[in-house]
XYZ file of C-alpha atoms in Angstrom:
552
model
C 91.509 96.760 123.854
C 95.082 96.458 122.624
C 96.787 99.661 121.497
C 97.363 99.988 117.748
C 100.625 98.768 116.316
C 102.732 101.459 114.721
C 104.245 99.996 111.575
C 107.953 100.353 111.017
C 109.115 102.897 108.479
C 110.543 101.523 105.273
C 113.808 103.447 105.718
C 117.005 102.511 103.971
C 118.513 100.114 106.523
C 117.825 96.618 105.263
C 120.655 94.800 107.068
C 121.566 94.607 110.709
C 123.499 92.683 113.338
C 122.332 89.756 115.424
C 121.482 90.090 119.103
C 124.490 87.899 119.870
C 126.766 90.312 118.002
C 125.229 93.258 119.857
C 126.180 91.634 123.159
C 129.767 91.545 121.941
C 130.265 95.332 121.763
C 132.422 96.884 124.483
C 129.659 98.941 126.109
C 127.708 95.738 126.773
C 130.642 93.720 128.051
C 129.020 93.516 131.494
C 125.507 92.849 130.139
C 123.953 89.508 131.005
C 121.464 87.415 129.035
C 118.613 86.514 131.378
C 116.442 84.461 128.991
C 115.794 83.679 125.313
C 119.203 82.275 124.382
C 117.736 80.514 121.330
C 116.851 83.943 119.900
C 120.383 85.333 119.762
C 120.229 85.112 115.982
C 117.435 87.672 115.767
C 118.418 90.690 113.694
C 118.710 94.179 115.178
C 118.214 96.962 112.643
C 117.389 99.829 114.996
C 117.478 100.788 118.682
C 114.937 102.618 120.778
C 114.631 103.887 124.341
C 111.153 103.421 125.754
C 109.978 104.982 129.013
C 106.255 105.441 128.320
C 103.420 103.263 129.630
C 101.817 102.466 126.242
C 104.907 100.637 125.049
C 103.177 98.361 122.494
C 101.954 101.279 120.421
C 105.495 102.369 119.575
C 107.669 99.298 119.124
C 108.926 98.347 115.678
C 110.134 95.094 114.085
C 113.858 94.266 114.383
C 114.244 96.734 117.224
C 116.389 96.462 120.350
C 114.335 98.133 123.046
C 116.236 99.790 125.943
C 114.374 100.613 129.132
C 114.846 101.303 132.849
C 111.726 99.294 133.592
C 109.407 102.238 134.051
C 106.883 100.945 131.450
C 106.873 97.589 133.235
C 105.981 99.023 136.618
C 102.214 99.251 136.143
C 101.711 97.557 132.782
C 98.081 96.431 132.300
C 99.169 93.066 130.960
C 101.025 90.428 132.851
C 104.731 90.625 132.122
C 104.594 87.147 130.572
C 101.909 88.389 128.176
C 104.001 91.495 127.441
C 106.853 89.308 126.172
C 104.430 87.477 123.867
C 103.088 90.801 122.542
C 106.579 92.137 121.875
C 107.572 88.920 120.133
C 104.424 89.039 117.998
C 105.366 92.533 116.835
C 108.768 91.348 115.660
C 110.868 93.015 118.348
C 114.461 91.727 118.323
C 115.138 91.898 122.105
C 114.381 93.754 125.315
C 117.280 95.195 127.358
C 116.478 96.466 130.863
C 118.219 98.162 133.781
C 116.960 96.778 137.080
C 116.945 98.451 140.483
C 115.294 101.783 139.878
C 111.730 100.868 138.958
C 111.834 97.061 138.794
C 113.998 95.054 141.161
C 113.726 91.734 139.317
C 111.865 90.180 136.476
C 109.144 87.716 137.459
C 109.620 84.042 136.721
C 106.677 83.801 134.291
C 108.233 86.552 132.154
C 111.600 84.742 132.019
C 109.873 81.425 131.315
C 107.823 82.929 128.477
C 110.943 84.546 126.946
C 112.801 81.219 127.005
C 109.853 79.464 125.391
C 109.583 82.026 122.587
C 113.331 82.485 122.098
C 112.920 86.193 122.913
C 116.166 87.602 124.394
C 115.897 89.436 127.713
C 119.113 91.310 128.499
C 120.141 92.753 131.895
C 122.073 96.008 131.311
C 124.845 97.237 133.617
C 123.790 100.311 135.592
C 126.970 102.267 134.847
C 126.496 102.358 131.060
C 124.437 105.124 129.515
C 121.824 104.478 126.880
C 123.508 107.008 124.575
C 126.773 105.021 124.618
C 124.894 101.844 123.684
C 122.961 103.666 120.969
C 126.085 105.184 119.424
C 128.146 102.022 119.381
C 125.457 99.609 118.195
C 124.094 101.971 115.529
C 127.641 102.552 114.284
C 128.092 98.787 113.928
C 124.772 98.496 112.085
C 125.613 101.299 109.672
C 129.098 99.914 109.063
C 127.582 96.504 108.367
C 125.054 98.116 106.038
C 127.789 99.983 104.158
C 129.925 96.848 103.818
C 127.008 94.772 102.574
C 125.969 97.414 100.044
C 129.544 97.801 98.817
C 129.852 94.034 98.388
C 126.512 93.856 96.573
C 127.478 96.731 94.289
C 130.795 95.098 93.466
C 128.999 91.824 92.710
C 126.473 93.639 90.521
C 129.233 95.293 88.490
C 130.942 91.935 88.012
C 127.692 90.275 86.891
C 126.806 93.093 84.494
C 130.301 92.867 83.016
C 129.651 89.185 82.317
C 126.580 90.107 80.264
C 128.312 92.998 78.500
C 131.064 90.589 77.481
C 128.455 88.376 75.809
C 128.159 85.802 78.579
C 125.058 83.727 79.137
C 123.444 81.902 82.034
C 126.398 79.557 82.386
C 128.805 82.455 82.872
C 126.410 84.184 85.307
C 126.174 80.987 87.372
C 129.970 80.648 87.418
C 130.400 84.247 88.570
C 127.863 83.822 91.386
C 129.525 80.596 92.505
C 132.877 82.366 92.696
C 131.517 85.457 94.472
C 129.657 83.522 97.181
C 131.761 80.348 97.310
C 128.643 78.248 96.688
C 127.330 75.881 94.046
C 124.711 77.393 91.738
C 122.021 76.153 89.357
C 119.851 78.211 87.025
C 116.532 76.419 86.606
C 113.728 77.091 84.123
C 110.037 77.191 85.000
C 109.680 73.432 84.468
C 112.539 72.608 86.848
C 115.120 71.754 84.163
C 118.663 72.940 84.851
C 119.804 75.503 82.293
C 123.260 76.148 83.776
C 125.298 74.992 86.777
C 128.536 75.898 88.508
C 130.462 74.299 91.346
C 131.842 70.879 92.298
C 130.044 67.935 90.725
C 128.945 66.459 94.061
C 127.457 69.787 95.158
C 125.658 70.192 91.822
C 124.259 66.694 92.370
C 122.910 67.848 95.751
C 121.301 70.809 94.031
C 119.779 68.552 91.396
C 118.318 66.302 94.088
C 116.894 69.262 95.976
C 115.347 70.757 92.825
C 113.855 67.408 91.785
C 112.008 67.377 95.114
C 110.763 70.937 94.501
C 113.465 72.456 96.642
C 114.175 72.389 100.385
C 111.673 73.612 102.951
C 111.720 77.280 103.804
C 113.602 78.205 106.991
C 111.512 79.981 109.583
C 114.000 82.586 110.726
C 113.940 86.262 111.574
C 115.347 87.917 108.474
C 115.361 91.593 107.615
C 112.867 93.022 105.201
C 114.345 93.200 101.755
C 113.785 95.672 98.961
C 112.785 93.767 95.771
C 115.311 93.758 92.962
C 114.624 95.761 89.834
C 113.610 92.678 87.862
C 110.535 92.384 90.038
C 111.823 89.558 92.194
C 109.697 87.895 94.793
C 111.272 87.436 98.216
C 113.989 84.815 98.284
C 113.639 81.704 100.341
C 116.432 79.974 102.192
C 116.443 76.675 103.972
C 118.320 73.750 105.380
C 117.947 70.147 104.337
C 119.722 67.331 106.159
C 123.389 67.122 107.154
C 123.641 70.900 107.495
C 123.136 71.653 103.811
C 122.160 75.246 103.159
C 120.056 76.339 100.191
C 118.695 79.623 98.881
C 116.375 80.161 95.919
C 115.511 83.390 94.095
C 112.965 83.625 91.213
C 113.900 85.172 87.871
C 111.178 87.461 86.522
C 111.334 89.491 83.319
C 108.576 91.264 81.462
C 106.024 90.053 83.982
C 106.815 86.402 83.207
C 108.355 83.818 85.504
C 111.434 82.384 83.797
C 112.646 80.085 86.558
C 114.959 80.617 89.504
C 118.548 80.659 90.709
C 119.306 78.107 93.421
C 122.465 78.172 95.558
C 123.875 75.494 97.867
C 126.610 75.855 100.465
C 128.088 72.655 101.876
C 130.101 74.363 104.611
C 128.460 77.542 105.939
C 124.933 78.899 106.016
C 123.946 81.269 103.231
C 123.607 84.728 104.752
C 121.025 87.388 104.026
C 123.662 89.459 102.263
C 124.393 86.451 100.038
C 120.697 86.245 99.167
C 120.878 89.917 98.224
C 123.643 89.104 95.740
C 121.545 86.208 94.433
C 118.777 88.727 93.799
C 121.224 90.886 91.841
C 122.200 87.785 89.894
C 118.513 87.061 89.194
C 118.163 90.581 87.787
C 121.127 89.985 85.489
C 119.792 86.533 84.566
C 116.516 88.208 83.610
C 118.478 90.449 81.226
C 120.157 87.380 79.710
C 116.813 85.618 79.286
C 115.218 88.704 77.732
C 118.147 89.103 75.348
C 117.976 85.448 74.327
C 114.220 85.689 73.805
C 114.742 88.656 71.505
C 117.347 86.711 69.523
C 115.056 83.671 69.380
C 112.162 85.833 68.181
C 114.240 87.194 65.295
C 115.515 83.733 64.396
C 111.992 82.312 64.556
C 110.773 85.008 62.191
C 113.520 84.229 59.690
C 112.772 80.504 59.922
C 109.048 81.061 59.501
C 109.511 83.433 56.550
C 111.844 81.007 54.807
C 109.601 77.988 55.362
C 106.576 79.952 54.165
C 108.449 80.820 50.966
C 109.357 77.154 50.511
C 105.778 75.988 51.020
C 104.373 78.587 48.629
C 106.979 77.951 45.917
C 108.771 81.315 46.245
C 112.088 80.133 47.743
C 113.930 79.452 44.477
C 115.623 76.314 43.253
C 115.859 73.071 45.176
C 119.623 73.568 45.551
C 119.133 77.017 47.093
C 116.355 75.737 49.379
C 118.435 72.817 50.631
C 121.425 75.055 51.287
C 119.473 77.573 53.357
C 117.629 74.782 55.167
C 120.941 73.270 56.290
C 121.834 76.635 57.860
C 118.758 76.226 60.080
C 119.625 72.617 60.863
C 116.873 71.258 58.576
C 117.098 68.539 55.926
C 114.554 69.151 53.161
C 116.362 67.121 50.504
C 115.110 63.744 51.801
C 111.569 62.322 51.452
C 109.441 64.169 53.990
C 105.883 64.495 55.284
C 104.226 67.848 55.932
C 101.969 68.315 58.946
C 99.766 71.349 59.526
C 98.386 72.041 63.012
C 95.737 74.751 62.779
C 94.115 76.362 65.798
C 90.382 75.795 65.877
C 88.385 79.058 65.632
C 87.197 79.144 69.254
C 90.780 78.936 70.544
C 92.458 81.364 68.158
C 94.322 83.495 70.678
C 97.899 84.731 70.641
C 98.790 82.952 73.855
C 97.418 79.691 72.461
C 99.400 80.184 69.247
C 102.655 80.688 71.159
C 101.966 77.550 73.177
C 101.111 75.629 70.003
C 104.443 76.564 68.421
C 106.348 75.544 71.576
C 104.574 72.170 71.829
C 105.142 71.287 68.165
C 108.754 72.445 68.263
C 109.444 70.194 71.259
C 107.623 67.233 69.672
C 109.505 67.545 66.370
C 112.847 67.865 68.160
C 112.179 64.661 70.078
C 111.430 62.658 66.932
C 113.510 64.318 64.209
C 116.471 66.582 64.983
C 116.657 67.648 61.325
C 112.940 68.304 60.974
C 111.663 71.791 60.177
C 109.008 73.498 62.262
C 107.711 77.072 62.236
C 104.667 78.999 63.372
C 102.534 81.106 61.054
C 99.601 83.370 61.968
C 97.298 80.698 63.418
C 98.933 77.442 62.410
C 102.155 75.496 62.844
C 103.815 73.649 59.975
C 106.204 70.751 60.539
C 108.258 68.961 57.884
C 109.563 65.611 59.145
C 111.202 62.475 57.814
C 108.677 60.492 55.754
C 109.815 57.304 57.513
C 108.532 58.573 60.871
C 105.079 57.931 62.290
C 103.457 61.317 61.728
C 100.449 60.383 63.873
C 102.733 59.754 66.846
C 104.393 63.162 66.467
C 100.964 64.805 66.331
C 99.864 62.838 69.399
C 102.914 63.998 71.388
C 102.242 67.633 70.491
C 98.552 67.283 71.385
C 99.423 65.741 74.763
C 101.683 68.692 75.616
C 99.043 71.176 74.426
C 96.239 69.548 76.418
C 97.004 71.588 79.553
C 95.737 74.765 77.845
C 91.939 74.438 77.720
C 89.734 75.393 76.020
C 91.982 75.948 72.980
C 92.231 73.031 70.527
C 93.817 72.454 67.144
C 93.164 70.232 64.148
C 95.993 68.410 62.387
C 96.377 67.442 58.736
C 99.042 65.175 57.227
C 100.201 65.142 53.606
C 101.333 62.329 51.389
C 105.111 61.687 51.413
C 106.963 64.334 49.414
C 110.134 63.310 47.498
C 111.950 66.624 48.002
C 111.875 70.402 48.215
C 110.241 70.904 44.802
C 107.125 69.004 45.861
C 106.706 70.685 49.252
C 104.110 73.286 48.084
C 101.804 70.477 46.948
C 102.375 68.549 50.197
C 101.600 71.677 52.222
C 98.329 72.178 50.346
C 97.417 68.550 51.048
C 98.126 68.854 54.779
C 96.218 72.122 55.044
C 93.260 70.609 53.206
C 93.332 67.549 55.468
C 93.311 69.727 58.613
C 90.363 71.839 57.458
C 88.256 69.024 56.019
C 89.004 66.899 59.086
C 87.641 69.700 61.288
C 84.532 70.000 59.077
C 83.879 66.270 59.384
C 84.783 65.589 62.992
C 84.785 68.970 64.726
C 87.600 70.699 66.675
C 90.664 68.645 67.549
C 90.392 66.409 64.471
C 93.390 64.532 63.034
C 93.194 63.602 59.339
C 95.476 62.275 56.605
C 95.031 63.550 53.081
C 94.717 60.021 51.656
C 91.950 59.185 54.130
C 89.615 61.983 53.053
C 88.152 59.969 50.165
C 85.279 61.698 48.406
C 85.459 64.580 50.877
C 88.771 65.542 49.301
C 87.005 66.019 45.964
C 84.089 67.896 47.507
C 86.455 70.229 49.335
C 87.881 71.317 45.987
C 84.546 72.931 45.057
C 85.073 76.577 45.956
C 81.486 77.631 45.273
C 79.761 76.642 48.507
C 76.479 78.191 47.338
C 76.418 75.674 44.516
C 76.986 72.848 46.994
C 74.109 74.077 49.150
C 71.874 74.287 46.099
C 72.817 70.727 45.124
C 71.891 69.469 48.605
C 68.501 71.242 48.549
C 67.688 70.015 45.043
C 68.677 66.430 45.800
C 67.324 65.934 49.320
C 64.391 68.339 49.202
C 62.759 68.626 52.658
C 65.330 66.209 54.125
C 68.034 68.868 53.702
C 66.809 70.888 56.705
C 66.982 70.064 60.427
C 63.900 72.056 61.453
C 61.681 68.958 61.326
C 62.554 66.005 63.594
C 60.715 63.500 61.377
C 62.638 64.579 58.285
C 65.935 64.336 60.181
C 64.969 60.799 61.254
C 64.130 59.856 57.657
C 67.492 61.234 56.525
C 69.194 58.959 59.059
C 67.263 55.995 57.618
C 68.321 56.961 54.099
C 71.955 57.227 55.164
C 72.024 53.725 56.669
C 70.190 52.269 53.652
C 72.768 53.684 51.258
C 75.606 52.642 53.563
C 74.388 49.008 53.552
C 73.816 49.044 49.786
C 70.014 48.821 50.261
C 70.242 45.728 52.514
C 66.864 46.026 54.210
C 67.501 43.370 56.869
C 70.860 44.874 57.911
C 69.412 48.404 57.936
C 66.504 47.302 60.150
C 68.946 45.643 62.538
C 71.147 48.746 62.801
C 68.207 51.095 63.319
C 66.329 48.669 65.584
C 63.248 48.774 63.325
C 60.801 46.060 62.453
C 61.226 44.865 58.873
C 57.727 46.095 57.879
C 58.367 49.495 59.513
C 61.501 49.910 57.408
C 59.626 48.891 54.222
C 57.063 51.607 55.015
C 59.839 54.180 55.505
C 61.480 53.215 52.202
C 58.177 53.819 50.420
C 57.847 57.234 52.038
C 61.438 58.142 51.069
C 60.834 57.175 47.445
C 57.709 59.326 47.291
C 59.796 62.267 48.517
C 63.050 61.658 46.603
C 62.253 59.412 43.660
C 62.763 55.731 42.906
C 66.308 55.522 44.294
C 66.112 51.749 44.882
C 66.149 51.202 41.107
C 68.171 54.267 39.998
C 71.945 53.994 40.736
C 72.571 57.577 39.529
C 70.018 58.924 41.989
C 71.611 56.878 44.772
C 74.995 58.439 43.898
C 73.510 61.945 44.055
C 71.840 61.203 47.385
C 75.092 59.825 48.798
C 77.036 62.896 47.684
C 74.400 65.238 49.138
C 74.596 63.459 52.487
C 78.391 63.739 52.389
C 78.157 67.483 51.720
C 75.808 67.870 54.696
C 78.336 66.083 56.885
C 81.073 68.541 55.910
C 80.680 71.219 58.552
C 81.354 74.749 57.428
C 80.636 74.050 53.720
C-alpha cells in the first residue's frame, strides 16, 4: 500500500525559479544534469533534504529534493517507479550525491526520468546541502519580492486609472503598456469591449477569441492565490507561430462579466504577467460594477419618464419631446407602442431583467431613436410607425427563447401621431397583450386592430356579469363537466361560424348530414329556435366568444 501523500502547505510563496535557473547558481556550477532535460522549466518553490526511507510520504509539489541516496538504497519500489511517483506528486526535481550510499543510478531510472521530463541532477560531493539551500532559497525569495513589488506597482497604476475616471479602454491600454502585450477586454458573449496594442496583434486576438481562445498550455505553473474579485485560475497557451496568449475571467458580484485576453508576439507570457492580468481583472470588475450602477440609475430615470409619458403625467408635448431627445429618443414622429408582458408562470426577476435586455437590443437594431424601458413585469417599446412591429417583436422573442420556461405576450397599438396620443396607444398595446394571452395562451402576439369583438368584450370590467351572461345564454353548454355538452357546443360553434350552412358544417365535423340535423334539433330544444332568430344567434356567438377569452 502506498504511503499517504502529505499535501503542501499553502504558505505565502507563490512564485519560484525554474530548475534550469537553479542549475545556474554558483554552488551548483559543478552539478550535472543526468536526465529529464525537457523538464528544466519546472518551477522550484521550496527545497528539502530527504534522508528517510518513506520518502513519498513527505515530498511536496514544486520541491527540489536533495539527498545522498540513502532513501534509494532499499526502496520498496523500483527506482524507475520511484521517479514516476515523484513526478505524479508534482516534485520539481531530484538532486543526488552519488558514492556514499548509491554508486550510480540504474538505467531504467534515467530512462523513466527522460520520458517524463523529470530532472535528475548529480550534485558535486564538495558542496554542502546548507550552501545550496541558502543560495537557492535566497534567489526564490528575491524573485518573490520582485514579482510582488511589480504586481503592487501595476495594481496602483490600474487603480489610479479608475480613480481618474477611466474605463475598460484605459485599463486595457495600461495593461498593454505594463506587460508590453496586446490586450482585449471581452464580454460574456465574446464581443470585444476594449482593445489596446498594434492593429495586427489585435487582429490575432480577435481571431483567437472568435475560435473560443487558444488551447490551454499543459505546463508546471505555481499555485496562485485568487484575486479579490473572485477570479478563476488564468489559462495561458500557445497557438501557431509562437504566439502566446493568456486569459483571465472578470467576475463581480458573483456574475461572470467576460475576460481579459493578452497576446505577446515576441516572448511567452510569464506567470508573473498572469498575476498582473488578474489584478487588471479585479480593476475591470470595479469598472463593470461602476458602469452597471450608472446604467441602473439611468434605466430608472428612463423608465420613470416613459411611464409618466404613457400615463399622461409628463406635461406638454414640447416638454416631453425635449426630455426624450436627452435620452436619444424621438417621440415627436408617428410611432407604434409595443407592450411585452411576462406571462404569469414566468414572472421572475431574472426573467424580467432578461426581457428588458432582449427588447433593448431588438429596438436598437431596428430603430436607434426608439424608446424602450422596463416596468415591474413588462417592457414598453415606442418605435417608428413605419417599421414592421411584428419583426421587432419576433427578434426579441428569438433572443428570449433561450430562457425557458419563461414566456411573454406582446401587444401592438395603432399608429400614434405624437406624444399627446401615447397614453391611448399604450392602453391599446396593453389591452392587445392581455386579450391575446386570454385567447391564445402564453407567448401570444396580438395587434389591437385584430382583436375584433374581443376588444369590446375586454372593456367589460364586471367579469361576474360576463359569466352570468354565458350561463344564461348557453345553459348546460356553458360547463365542461359533461363531454356530450362540450361536443354539442363545438357543433354550435361551427354552425354559427358557417352561417348555418348544414352541408359545410357536416363536412368540417365529419358528420353524416342526418346526424347533424339531429344535433341541430337537440341544440334548439336546449337553447331555443336559433336557426330562425338572428338576435339569439348573436347572443350565442357572443357567449362563445366570452368562453374563449381565458381569464375572463
